[in-house]
mmCIF file of C-alpha atoms in Angstrom:
data_model
loop_
_atom_site.group_PDB
_atom_site.id
_atom_site.type_symbol
_atom_site.label_atom_id
_atom_site.label_comp_id
_atom_site.label_asym_id
_atom_site.label_seq_id
_atom_site.Cartn_x
_atom_site.Cartn_y
_atom_site.Cartn_z
ATOM 1 C CA MET A 1 16.022 -5.933 -6.911
ATOM 2 C CA LYS A 2 19.380 -4.206 -6.529
ATOM 3 C CA LYS A 3 18.127 -0.784 -5.494
ATOM 4 C CA LEU A 4 15.064 1.176 -4.604
ATOM 5 C CA ALA A 5 14.342 4.322 -6.628
ATOM 6 C CA ALA A 6 13.129 7.572 -5.059
ATOM 7 C CA ASN A 7 9.842 7.044 -6.825
ATOM 8 C CA VAL A 8 8.265 3.543 -7.032
ATOM 9 C CA TYR A 9 4.948 2.737 -8.737
ATOM 10 C CA CYS A 10 3.566 -0.682 -7.746
ATOM 11 C CA PHE A 11 1.074 -0.996 -10.605
ATOM 12 C CA ASP A 12 -1.585 -3.195 -12.095
ATOM 13 C CA CYS A 13 -3.529 -2.929 -15.386
ATOM 14 C CA GLU A 14 -7.024 -4.165 -16.199
ATOM 15 C CA TRP A 15 -8.106 -4.806 -19.788
ATOM 16 C CA ILE A 16 -10.923 -6.266 -21.771
ATOM 17 C CA PRO A 17 -11.208 -7.443 -25.434
ATOM 18 C CA CYS A 18 -10.918 -4.510 -27.843
ATOM 19 C CA ALA A 19 -14.214 -4.169 -29.702
ATOM 20 C CA ARG A 20 -12.691 -1.948 -32.434
ATOM 21 C CA THR A 21 -9.897 -4.326 -33.171
ATOM 22 C CA GLY A 22 -12.213 -7.319 -32.989
ATOM 23 C CA ARG A 23 -14.665 -5.879 -35.539
ATOM 24 C CA LEU A 24 -11.818 -5.358 -38.018
ATOM 25 C CA LEU A 25 -10.006 -8.613 -37.353
ATOM 26 C CA CYS A 26 -13.177 -10.813 -37.406
ATOM 27 C CA GLY A 27 -14.835 -8.930 -40.299
ATOM 28 C CA LEU A 28 -17.844 -7.901 -38.229
ATOM 29 C CA SER A 29 -20.135 -4.956 -39.104
ATOM 30 C CA ALA A 30 -20.161 -1.743 -37.140
ATOM 31 C CA SER A 31 -23.642 -2.734 -35.929
ATOM 32 C CA ALA A 32 -22.380 -5.820 -34.154
ATOM 33 C CA SER A 33 -22.663 -5.491 -30.386
ATOM 34 C CA ASP A 34 -19.549 -5.441 -28.260
ATOM 35 C CA ALA A 35 -20.638 -8.705 -26.628
ATOM 36 C CA ASP A 36 -20.804 -10.413 -30.085
ATOM 37 C CA VAL A 37 -17.364 -9.085 -30.873
ATOM 38 C CA PHE A 38 -15.913 -10.341 -27.630
ATOM 39 C CA ASP A 39 -17.379 -13.792 -28.317
ATOM 40 C CA ALA A 40 -15.932 -13.748 -31.841
ATOM 41 C CA LEU A 41 -12.493 -12.850 -30.443
ATOM 42 C CA TRP A 42 -12.669 -15.682 -27.853
ATOM 43 C CA LYS A 43 -13.830 -18.159 -30.496
ATOM 44 C CA ARG A 44 -10.908 -17.135 -32.733
ATOM 45 C CA ALA A 45 -8.602 -17.767 -29.727
ATOM 46 C CA GLY A 46 -9.881 -21.337 -29.370
ATOM 47 C CA ALA A 47 -12.774 -20.960 -26.894
ATOM 48 C CA THR A 48 -14.271 -24.251 -25.663
ATOM 49 C CA LYS A 49 -17.181 -25.192 -23.475
ATOM 50 C CA GLU A 50 -14.805 -25.790 -20.606
ATOM 51 C CA LYS A 51 -12.946 -22.547 -21.237
ATOM 52 C CA PRO A 52 -15.282 -20.083 -23.049
ATOM 53 C CA ARG A 53 -13.015 -17.075 -22.400
ATOM 54 C CA PRO A 54 -9.451 -17.951 -23.318
ATOM 55 C CA PHE A 55 -6.681 -15.431 -22.806
ATOM 56 C CA LEU A 56 -6.393 -13.132 -25.755
ATOM 57 C CA LYS A 57 -3.268 -11.811 -27.251
ATOM 58 C CA LEU A 58 -2.441 -8.499 -25.614
ATOM 59 C CA ALA A 59 -2.600 -6.496 -28.803
ATOM 60 C CA LEU A 60 -6.268 -7.549 -29.150
ATOM 61 C CA SER A 61 -7.185 -6.123 -25.733
ATOM 62 C CA GLN A 62 -8.133 -2.634 -24.525
ATOM 63 C CA ILE A 63 -6.796 -1.192 -21.257
ATOM 64 C CA VAL A 64 -9.666 0.234 -19.153
ATOM 65 C CA SER A 65 -7.942 0.954 -15.859
ATOM 66 C CA ILE A 66 -4.467 1.402 -14.401
ATOM 67 C CA SER A 67 -3.856 1.628 -10.675
ATOM 68 C CA ALA A 68 -0.734 2.110 -8.631
ATOM 69 C CA VAL A 69 0.564 2.574 -5.171
ATOM 70 C CA HIS A 70 3.049 5.456 -5.397
ATOM 71 C CA ARG A 71 5.912 5.373 -2.885
ATOM 72 C CA LYS A 72 8.015 8.538 -2.841
ATOM 73 C CA GLN A 73 11.125 8.865 -0.705
ATOM 74 C CA ASP A 74 12.428 12.347 -0.105
ATOM 75 C CA SER A 75 16.061 13.290 0.377
ATOM 76 C CA ASP A 76 15.597 13.320 4.186
ATOM 77 C CA GLY A 77 14.468 9.718 4.076
ATOM 78 C CA SER A 78 10.801 10.363 4.732
ATOM 79 C CA VAL A 79 8.366 8.330 2.701
ATOM 80 C CA SER A 80 4.909 9.376 1.352
ATOM 81 C CA LEU A 81 2.340 6.939 -0.009
ATOM 82 C CA SER A 82 -0.625 7.405 -2.266
ATOM 83 C CA ILE A 83 -2.984 5.257 -4.356
ATOM 84 C CA LEU A 84 -3.628 6.468 -7.877
ATOM 85 C CA SER A 85 -5.901 5.322 -10.660
ATOM 86 C CA PHE A 86 -5.953 6.242 -14.349
ATOM 87 C CA PRO A 87 -8.781 7.327 -14.797
ATOM 88 C CA PRO A 88 -9.820 7.973 -11.139
ATOM 89 C CA VAL A 89 -12.877 5.787 -11.823
ATOM 90 C CA ALA A 90 -13.140 3.558 -14.911
ATOM 91 C CA ASP A 91 -15.407 5.092 -17.485
ATOM 92 C CA SER A 92 -16.470 3.942 -20.954
ATOM 93 C CA ALA A 93 -16.002 7.495 -22.173
ATOM 94 C CA ALA A 94 -12.384 7.529 -21.061
ATOM 95 C CA SER A 95 -9.983 7.250 -23.982
ATOM 96 C CA GLU A 96 -7.523 4.387 -23.857
ATOM 97 C CA ARG A 97 -4.996 6.689 -25.320
ATOM 98 C CA GLN A 98 -5.389 9.130 -22.460
ATOM 99 C CA ILE A 99 -5.248 6.433 -19.804
ATOM 100 C CA ILE A 100 -2.068 4.927 -21.116
ATOM 101 C CA GLY A 101 -0.456 8.183 -21.989
ATOM 102 C CA SER A 102 -1.131 9.888 -18.603
ATOM 103 C CA PHE A 103 0.236 6.894 -16.721
ATOM 104 C CA LEU A 104 3.406 6.532 -18.744
ATOM 105 C CA GLU A 105 4.062 10.271 -18.682
ATOM 106 C CA THR A 106 3.628 10.323 -14.910
ATOM 107 C CA VAL A 107 6.072 7.410 -14.475
ATOM 108 C CA ALA A 108 8.666 8.865 -16.950
ATOM 109 C CA LYS A 109 8.546 12.368 -15.437
ATOM 110 C CA ALA A 110 9.343 10.963 -12.014
ATOM 111 C CA LYS A 111 12.000 8.553 -13.456
ATOM 112 C CA ALA A 112 10.151 6.021 -11.377
ATOM 113 C CA GLN A 113 10.764 2.324 -10.773
ATOM 114 C CA LEU A 114 7.812 0.209 -12.078
ATOM 115 C CA VAL A 115 6.942 -2.753 -9.917
ATOM 116 C CA GLY A 116 4.394 -5.372 -11.003
ATOM 117 C CA PHE A 117 3.498 -9.004 -10.731
ATOM 118 C CA ASN A 118 3.981 -10.923 -13.921
ATOM 119 C CA SER A 119 4.322 -7.535 -15.412
ATOM 120 C CA ALA A 120 7.171 -8.474 -17.709
ATOM 121 C CA GLY A 121 4.923 -11.024 -19.327
ATOM 122 C CA ALA A 122 1.685 -9.020 -19.325
ATOM 123 C CA ASP A 123 1.259 -5.516 -17.936
ATOM 124 C CA LEU A 124 4.289 -3.820 -19.438
ATOM 125 C CA PRO A 125 3.984 -5.405 -22.905
ATOM 126 C CA ILE A 126 0.281 -4.478 -23.143
ATOM 127 C CA LEU A 127 1.101 -0.900 -22.150
ATOM 128 C CA ILE A 128 3.615 -0.667 -24.926
ATOM 129 C CA GLN A 129 1.565 -2.552 -27.511
ATOM 130 C CA ARG A 130 -1.634 -0.579 -26.847
ATOM 131 C CA ALA A 131 0.280 2.709 -26.660
ATOM 132 C CA ILE A 132 1.637 2.060 -30.126
ATOM 133 C CA ALA A 133 -1.819 0.956 -31.356
ATOM 134 C CA ASN A 134 -3.335 4.182 -30.027
ATOM 135 C CA ARG A 135 -0.656 6.429 -31.467
ATOM 136 C CA CYS A 136 0.603 7.584 -28.026
ATOM 137 C CA HIS A 137 3.589 9.887 -27.998
ATOM 138 C CA CYS A 138 5.693 9.167 -24.928
ATOM 139 C CA PRO A 139 9.294 10.112 -25.736
ATOM 140 C CA ALA A 140 10.405 10.394 -22.104
ATOM 141 C CA PHE A 141 9.230 6.770 -21.406
ATOM 142 C CA GLY A 142 10.927 5.618 -24.523
ATOM 143 C CA GLU A 143 14.412 7.042 -23.722
ATOM 144 C CA ARG A 144 17.275 4.522 -23.937
ATOM 145 C CA PRO A 145 20.256 5.913 -21.980
ATOM 146 C CA GLU A 146 23.711 4.603 -22.741
ATOM 147 C CA LYS A 147 24.648 4.069 -19.093
ATOM 148 C CA PRO A 148 22.350 2.802 -16.269
ATOM 149 C CA TRP A 149 23.097 5.844 -14.093
ATOM 150 C CA GLN A 150 21.921 8.189 -16.868
ATOM 151 C CA GLY A 151 18.304 7.403 -16.319
ATOM 152 C CA PRO A 152 15.762 4.536 -16.367
ATOM 153 C CA ASP A 153 15.484 2.211 -19.408
ATOM 154 C CA TYR A 154 12.088 0.518 -19.411
ATOM 155 C CA PHE A 155 12.926 -1.523 -22.413
ATOM 156 C CA HIS A 156 16.115 -3.248 -21.196
ATOM 157 C CA ARG A 157 15.558 -6.776 -20.009
ATOM 158 C CA PHE A 158 17.786 -6.399 -16.964
ATOM 159 C CA SER A 159 17.109 -2.801 -16.098
ATOM 160 C CA GLU A 160 16.161 -1.930 -12.586
ATOM 161 C CA ALA A 161 13.587 0.514 -14.041
ATOM 162 C CA HIS A 162 11.183 -2.361 -14.077
ATOM 163 C CA VAL A 163 10.915 -5.050 -11.350
ATOM 164 C CA ASP A 164 8.768 -8.057 -11.917
ATOM 165 C CA LEU A 165 7.962 -9.691 -8.515
ATOM 166 C CA ALA A 166 7.107 -12.914 -10.284
ATOM 167 C CA HIS A 167 10.683 -13.077 -11.613
ATOM 168 C CA ILE A 168 12.008 -12.518 -8.109
ATOM 169 C CA LEU A 169 9.816 -15.240 -6.615
ATOM 170 C CA THR A 170 11.019 -17.784 -9.097
ATOM 171 C CA ALA A 171 14.625 -16.595 -8.811
ATOM 172 C CA GLY A 172 14.584 -16.294 -12.561
ATOM 173 C CA GLY A 173 13.914 -20.040 -12.797
ATOM 174 C CA GLY A 174 10.895 -19.988 -15.125
ATOM 175 C CA TYR A 175 7.179 -19.721 -15.135
ATOM 176 C CA GLY A 176 6.090 -23.415 -14.786
ATOM 177 C CA SER A 177 2.803 -24.058 -13.027
ATOM 178 C CA ALA A 178 4.536 -25.624 -10.004
ATOM 179 C CA VAL A 179 7.078 -22.866 -9.711
ATOM 180 C CA MET A 180 5.100 -19.730 -10.519
ATOM 181 C CA PRO A 181 2.396 -18.774 -7.990
ATOM 182 C CA SER A 182 -0.475 -16.480 -8.801
ATOM 183 C CA LEU A 183 -0.633 -13.131 -7.052
ATOM 184 C CA ASP A 184 -3.509 -14.419 -4.981
ATOM 185 C CA GLU A 185 -1.619 -17.556 -3.971
ATOM 186 C CA ILE A 186 1.629 -15.887 -2.927
ATOM 187 C CA ALA A 187 -0.254 -13.076 -1.137
ATOM 188 C CA THR A 188 -2.328 -15.562 0.884
ATOM 189 C CA ALA A 189 0.795 -17.516 1.847
ATOM 190 C CA ALA A 190 2.300 -14.248 3.074
ATOM 191 C CA LEU A 191 -0.841 -13.289 5.016
ATOM 192 C CA ILE A 192 -1.505 -10.396 2.600
ATOM 193 C CA PRO A 193 -5.023 -9.939 1.069
ATOM 194 C CA GLY A 194 -5.285 -11.209 -2.437
ATOM 195 C CA LYS A 195 -8.501 -11.438 -4.402
ATOM 196 C CA LEU A 196 -11.418 -10.109 -2.410
ATOM 197 C CA ASP A 197 -14.708 -9.510 -4.199
ATOM 198 C CA HIS A 198 -13.673 -10.144 -7.798
ATOM 199 C CA SER A 199 -11.046 -11.784 -9.980
ATOM 200 C CA GLY A 200 -9.515 -10.982 -13.390
ATOM 201 C CA SER A 201 -12.228 -12.901 -15.202
ATOM 202 C CA SER A 202 -14.844 -10.540 -13.671
ATOM 203 C CA VAL A 203 -13.441 -7.418 -15.352
ATOM 204 C CA VAL A 204 -15.341 -7.936 -18.633
ATOM 205 C CA ASP A 205 -18.584 -8.536 -16.740
ATOM 206 C CA LEU A 206 -18.071 -5.400 -14.557
ATOM 207 C CA TRP A 207 -17.372 -3.392 -17.662
ATOM 208 C CA GLN A 208 -20.397 -4.658 -19.563
ATOM 209 C CA GLN A 209 -22.606 -3.965 -16.525
ATOM 210 C CA GLY A 210 -21.245 -0.458 -16.241
ATOM 211 C CA ASP A 211 -19.984 -1.233 -12.662
ATOM 212 C CA TYR A 212 -17.000 0.988 -13.146
ATOM 213 C CA ALA A 213 -16.500 1.750 -9.439
ATOM 214 C CA ASN A 214 -16.073 -1.908 -8.610
ATOM 215 C CA LEU A 215 -13.742 -2.409 -11.575
ATOM 216 C CA THR A 216 -11.494 0.394 -10.335
ATOM 217 C CA GLY A 217 -11.757 -1.002 -6.794
ATOM 218 C CA TYR A 218 -10.612 -4.379 -7.935
ATOM 219 C CA ASN A 219 -7.747 -2.783 -9.804
ATOM 220 C CA GLU A 220 -6.695 -0.704 -6.774
ATOM 221 C CA THR A 221 -6.760 -3.621 -4.308
ATOM 222 C CA ASP A 222 -4.500 -5.614 -6.706
ATOM 223 C CA ALA A 223 -2.045 -2.667 -6.673
ATOM 224 C CA CYS A 224 -2.225 -2.675 -2.812
ATOM 225 C CA THR A 225 -1.446 -6.404 -2.820
ATOM 226 C CA THR A 226 1.461 -5.827 -5.215
ATOM 227 C CA TYR A 227 2.852 -3.061 -2.985
ATOM 228 C CA LEU A 228 2.705 -5.096 0.201
ATOM 229 C CA LEU A 229 4.338 -8.005 -1.589
ATOM 230 C CA TRP A 230 7.072 -5.651 -2.835
ATOM 231 C CA LEU A 231 7.578 -4.315 0.738
ATOM 232 C CA ARG A 232 8.017 -7.851 1.930
ATOM 233 C CA ALA A 233 10.505 -8.669 -0.836
ATOM 234 C CA ALA A 234 12.443 -5.407 -0.215
ATOM 235 C CA TRP A 235 12.687 -6.372 3.527
ATOM 236 C CA PHE A 236 13.726 -9.986 2.643
ATOM 237 C CA MET A 237 16.508 -8.771 0.341
ATOM 238 C CA GLY A 238 17.807 -6.232 2.843
ATOM 239 C CA ARG A 239 16.813 -3.138 0.904
ATOM 240 C CA LEU A 240 14.826 -1.803 3.896
ATOM 241 C CA THR A 241 15.503 -2.054 7.569
ATOM 242 C CA VAL A 242 12.976 -3.557 9.990
ATOM 243 C CA GLN A 243 12.322 -0.060 11.359
ATOM 244 C CA GLN A 244 11.576 1.234 7.855
ATOM 245 C CA CYS A 245 9.296 -1.679 7.142
ATOM 246 C CA GLU A 246 7.411 -1.252 10.435
ATOM 247 C CA ALA A 247 6.889 2.421 9.843
ATOM 248 C CA GLU A 248 5.702 1.914 6.296
ATOM 249 C CA VAL A 249 3.241 -0.804 7.327
ATOM 250 C CA ARG A 250 1.736 1.581 9.859
ATOM 251 C CA GLN A 251 1.732 4.396 7.330
ATOM 252 C CA PHE A 252 0.005 2.292 4.686
ATOM 253 C CA ARG A 253 -2.613 1.118 7.165
ATOM 254 C CA GLY A 254 -3.288 4.749 8.048
ATOM 255 C CA LEU A 255 -3.638 5.652 4.333
ATOM 256 C CA LEU A 256 -6.149 2.855 3.806
ATOM 257 C CA LYS A 257 -8.134 3.995 6.920
ATOM 258 C CA ASP A 258 -8.170 7.574 5.668
ATOM 259 C CA LEU A 259 -9.384 6.576 2.161
ATOM 260 C CA ALA A 260 -11.936 3.975 3.224
ATOM 261 C CA PRO A 261 -14.895 6.360 3.699
ATOM 262 C CA THR A 262 -14.901 7.311 0.050
ATOM 263 C CA ARG A 263 -13.335 4.114 -1.332
ATOM 264 C CA PRO A 264 -15.098 1.215 0.523
ATOM 265 C CA HIS A 265 -12.998 -1.449 -1.181
ATOM 266 C CA LEU A 266 -9.913 -0.192 0.603
ATOM 267 C CA GLY A 267 -11.746 -0.509 3.928
ATOM 268 C CA ARG A 268 -12.537 -4.143 3.010
ATOM 269 C CA PHE A 269 -8.860 -4.649 2.115
ATOM 270 C CA LEU A 270 -7.802 -3.234 5.410
ATOM 271 C CA LYS A 271 -10.192 -5.457 7.327
ATOM 272 C CA ALA A 272 -9.054 -8.611 5.476
ATOM 273 C CA TRP A 273 -5.423 -7.554 6.143
ATOM 274 C CA THR A 274 -6.015 -7.149 9.880
ATOM 275 C CA SER A 275 -7.675 -10.606 10.046
ATOM 276 C CA LEU A 276 -4.752 -12.188 8.260
ATOM 277 C CA MET A 277 -2.187 -10.540 10.545
ATOM 278 C CA GLN A 278 -4.094 -11.812 13.581
ATOM 279 C CA ILE A 279 -3.641 -15.247 12.246
ATOM 280 C CA GLY A 280 0.101 -14.544 12.036
ATOM 281 C CA MET A 281 0.129 -13.414 15.648
ATOM 282 C CA THR A 282 -0.998 -16.901 16.789
ATOM 283 C CA GLU A 283 2.380 -18.341 15.823
ATOM 284 C CA LYS A 284 4.736 -18.976 18.652
ATOM 285 C CA PRO A 285 7.715 -16.501 18.916
ATOM 286 C CA ASP A 286 10.277 -19.252 19.126
ATOM 287 C CA GLU A 287 9.153 -20.579 15.761
ATOM 288 C CA LEU A 288 10.262 -17.467 13.909
ATOM 289 C CA PRO A 289 13.548 -15.514 13.697
ATOM 290 C CA ALA A 290 13.637 -12.543 16.008
ATOM 291 C CA SER A 291 13.238 -9.908 13.201
ATOM 292 C CA SER A 292 11.135 -11.735 10.697
ATOM 293 C CA SER A 293 7.629 -10.612 11.700
ATOM 294 C CA VAL A 294 7.226 -7.075 10.342
ATOM 295 C CA ASP A 295 3.443 -7.092 9.994
ATOM 296 C CA ALA A 296 2.935 -8.692 13.470
ATOM 297 C CA LEU A 297 3.718 -5.249 15.014
ATOM 298 C CA VAL A 298 0.474 -3.744 13.742
ATOM 299 C CA PRO A 299 -2.100 -5.805 15.683
ATOM 300 C CA ALA A 300 -0.050 -5.349 18.802
ATOM 301 C CA ALA A 301 -0.117 -1.547 18.181
ATOM 302 C CA LYS A 302 -3.786 -1.625 18.769
ATOM 303 C CA LYS A 303 -3.470 -3.418 22.132
ATOM 304 C CA TYR A 304 -0.805 -1.345 23.864
ATOM 305 C CA ILE A 305 -0.951 2.334 24.881
ATOM 306 C CA ARG A 306 1.788 4.395 26.516
ATOM 307 C CA ILE A 307 0.782 7.361 28.666
ATOM 308 C CA VAL A 308 3.245 9.978 29.862
ATOM 309 C CA ALA A 309 2.005 12.441 32.449
ATOM 310 C CA ALA A 310 4.174 15.344 33.696
ATOM 311 C CA TYR A 311 3.119 17.673 36.427
ATOM 312 C CA HIS A 312 4.790 21.109 36.726
ATOM 313 C CA PRO A 313 4.414 22.500 40.273
ATOM 314 C CA THR A 314 4.483 26.072 38.955
ATOM 315 C CA ALA A 315 3.908 27.761 35.705
ATOM 316 C CA PRO A 316 7.011 27.855 33.420
ATOM 317 C CA ALA A 317 9.136 30.865 34.328
ATOM 318 C CA THR A 318 10.671 33.055 31.706
ATOM 319 C CA GLY A 319 14.141 32.190 30.483
ATOM 320 C CA ASN A 320 15.741 28.876 31.484
ATOM 321 C CA ASP A 321 14.703 29.067 35.149
ATOM 322 C CA ARG A 322 12.074 26.318 35.661
ATOM 323 C CA GLU A 323 11.275 23.860 38.402
ATOM 324 C CA PRO A 324 11.686 20.228 37.382
ATOM 325 C CA ALA A 325 8.588 18.304 36.516
ATOM 326 C CA SER A 326 7.220 15.174 38.182
ATOM 327 C CA THR A 327 6.667 12.505 35.550
ATOM 328 C CA CYS A 328 4.899 9.206 35.279
ATOM 329 C CA GLU A 329 5.064 6.802 32.331
ATOM 330 C CA ILE A 330 2.741 3.759 32.026
ATOM 331 C CA THR A 331 2.359 1.211 29.272
ATOM 332 C CA PHE A 332 -0.764 -0.859 29.345
ATOM 333 C CA SER A 333 -3.401 -2.560 27.266
ATOM 334 C CA PRO A 334 -6.901 -1.022 27.138
ATOM 335 C CA ASP A 335 -8.414 -4.181 28.611
ATOM 336 C CA GLU A 336 -6.007 -3.803 31.639
ATOM 337 C CA LEU A 337 -7.359 -0.341 32.444
ATOM 338 C CA ASP A 338 -8.429 -0.815 36.070
ATOM 339 C CA ALA A 339 -8.394 1.025 39.424
ATOM 340 C CA ARG A 340 -4.693 0.205 39.904
ATOM 341 C CA THR A 341 -3.785 1.918 36.633
ATOM 342 C CA PHE A 342 -5.973 4.890 37.503
ATOM 343 C CA GLY A 343 -4.251 5.095 40.905
ATOM 344 C CA ARG A 344 -0.783 5.132 39.426
ATOM 345 C CA LEU A 345 -1.623 7.988 37.124
ATOM 346 C CA ASN A 346 -3.576 9.923 39.672
ATOM 347 C CA LEU A 347 -0.506 10.293 41.798
ATOM 348 C CA HIS A 348 0.652 12.744 39.163
ATOM 349 C CA LEU A 349 -2.625 14.202 38.017
ATOM 350 C CA VAL A 350 -3.018 17.162 40.390
ATOM 351 C CA PRO A 351 -6.207 19.266 40.178
ATOM 352 C CA ALA A 352 -4.234 22.516 39.935
ATOM 353 C CA GLY A 353 -1.131 23.184 37.944
ATOM 354 C CA ARG A 354 0.156 22.215 34.534
ATOM 355 C CA ASN A 355 0.105 18.697 33.221
ATOM 356 C CA ARG A 356 0.903 17.073 29.961
ATOM 357 C CA PHE A 357 -0.347 13.757 28.683
ATOM 358 C CA MET A 358 1.215 12.078 25.724
ATOM 359 C CA PHE A 359 0.503 8.622 24.471
ATOM 360 C CA CYS A 360 1.444 6.683 21.335
ATOM 361 C CA ARG A 361 0.436 3.455 19.731
ATOM 362 C CA MET A 362 2.784 0.710 20.822
ATOM 363 C CA GLY A 363 4.051 -2.448 19.104
ATOM 364 C CA CYS A 364 5.568 -5.704 20.268
ATOM 365 C CA ASP A 365 8.584 -7.361 18.593
ATOM 366 C CA ILE A 366 8.383 -11.075 18.082
ATOM 367 C CA GLY A 367 9.948 -11.662 21.501
ATOM 368 C CA GLY A 368 7.103 -9.804 23.165
ATOM 369 C CA ASN A 369 9.091 -6.706 24.091
ATOM 370 C CA VAL A 370 7.011 -3.513 23.957
ATOM 371 C CA VAL A 371 8.442 -0.988 21.544
ATOM 372 C CA PRO A 372 7.254 2.559 20.808
ATOM 373 C CA GLY A 373 5.762 3.465 17.509
ATOM 374 C CA THR A 374 7.873 5.755 15.370
ATOM 375 C CA ASP A 375 7.767 7.310 11.951
ATOM 376 C CA THR A 376 10.407 6.872 9.258
ATOM 377 C CA LEU A 377 12.572 9.542 10.936
ATOM 378 C CA GLY A 378 12.488 7.749 14.240
ATOM 379 C CA ARG A 379 10.243 10.373 15.874
ATOM 380 C CA PRO A 380 7.700 9.186 18.408
ATOM 381 C CA ILE A 381 4.113 9.011 17.147
ATOM 382 C CA LEU A 382 2.304 10.954 19.855
ATOM 383 C CA LEU A 383 -0.925 12.746 20.600
ATOM 384 C CA PRO A 384 -0.953 15.657 23.029
ATOM 385 C CA VAL A 385 -4.089 15.662 25.207
ATOM 386 C CA ALA A 386 -5.197 18.162 27.859
ATOM 387 C CA THR A 387 -7.515 16.131 30.018
ATOM 388 C CA ARG A 388 -7.439 14.131 33.299
ATOM 389 C CA ASP A 389 -9.988 11.604 32.034
ATOM 390 C CA LEU A 390 -8.402 8.355 30.992
ATOM 391 C CA HIS A 391 -11.479 7.232 29.214
ATOM 392 C CA GLY A 392 -11.258 10.540 27.259
ATOM 393 C CA LEU A 393 -7.733 9.625 26.367
ATOM 394 C CA LEU A 394 -8.818 6.273 24.955
ATOM 395 C CA LEU A 395 -11.554 7.928 23.025
ATOM 396 C CA ALA A 396 -9.143 10.464 21.570
ATOM 397 C CA LEU A 397 -6.849 7.575 20.583
ATOM 398 C CA ASP A 398 -9.645 6.149 18.372
ATOM 399 C CA THR A 399 -10.923 9.381 16.976
ATOM 400 C CA THR A 400 -7.906 11.636 16.534
ATOM 401 C CA GLN A 401 -5.276 11.407 13.867
ATOM 402 C CA ILE A 402 -1.932 10.737 15.546
ATOM 403 C CA GLN A 403 1.027 12.503 14.063
ATOM 404 C CA ALA A 404 4.766 12.339 14.655
ATOM 405 C CA VAL A 405 6.286 15.205 16.643
ATOM 406 C CA ASP A 406 9.848 16.420 17.019
ATOM 407 C CA GLU A 407 9.418 17.027 20.715
ATOM 408 C CA TRP A 408 6.909 16.674 23.452
ATOM 409 C CA VAL A 409 5.082 19.949 23.923
ATOM 410 C CA SER A 410 3.251 20.528 27.226
ATOM 411 C CA PRO A 411 -0.328 21.690 26.624
ATOM 412 C CA ASP A 412 -2.182 23.450 29.395
ATOM 413 C CA ALA A 413 -4.350 21.126 31.506
ATOM 414 C CA ALA A 414 -7.976 21.389 30.947
#
């Protein structure tokens, strides 16, 4: 992974046996059920009692869902993240041609970098094979520039337009059983959620049961796992700084939290991720390099709060003439909130006058030093509050979306 493109799609495809191809290949009538066709294809592929569903050749399969985490970096360095699925929810009425075509056109239009896991051996080839089988027309995706800087080449073996994390993990050394981990195995080792409710072998069953929401959910969580593994690899290879990684971890957790009410599988993914990171926090600091624990910052961010209170003796005057403010800054953990903390703050919380209260989620580096939360531009992540009630502050922290600000604005005291 020599570079990061402005647009990155960490993607994953889900497929089932293709009933149309199976009927023609196995000589079955149009009245044969899809289940019978699937069984015939598996039998043709050497099904046994021990392995009744062997892996089918990609050309004999039908793509039913594609999910991706889209990472877009603007010219100012800011990063936006989104989770996309094609179609938004798997549907038996959705055309495979439309699913593949819309995804490939989206990627090609953005000149994006594709990132997958074992995607060189499975996901990318099946996209191309099934695109051709379904008469997709994707000229932008099929462009073959003469020079690397003239645009992405998704068909060149060594092009950076496509990054297979499995190839990185094996250092290009092969795909033997002892060398090549599964996505679930390497994710678990990295304390990243892998397979949650389903596995790849469940896709056919979910499809036949019409459980399309869970099928898409499984696809999206695999894309999330792929993205977090890519983020870890980018950090390892020096393509991102520790500050960029920390900010992106926080940003992705916020995205999962925002989407969880309508996409419960993302809430389960976030819960599993939090549990795994708490395991990582039990490791002793001296056992790890000082900058190695990127994800460890997030659990600490829930435990530390920073409050800044500023009292202005008089209302701001016009122009630049203004009396200096009396300020107080306190960093503490919610479970340390006691009378002493109240007392320290109350010295500056005067019943009359103008106050400002700002607090941000905090993190700890691996050495235990408290560091402020910042976004990708280095701005503090703050929440302005007009209240003298510390319990109200804590409630606001849990219920209000915290955004980055360019400067601390003083709201009127309540």
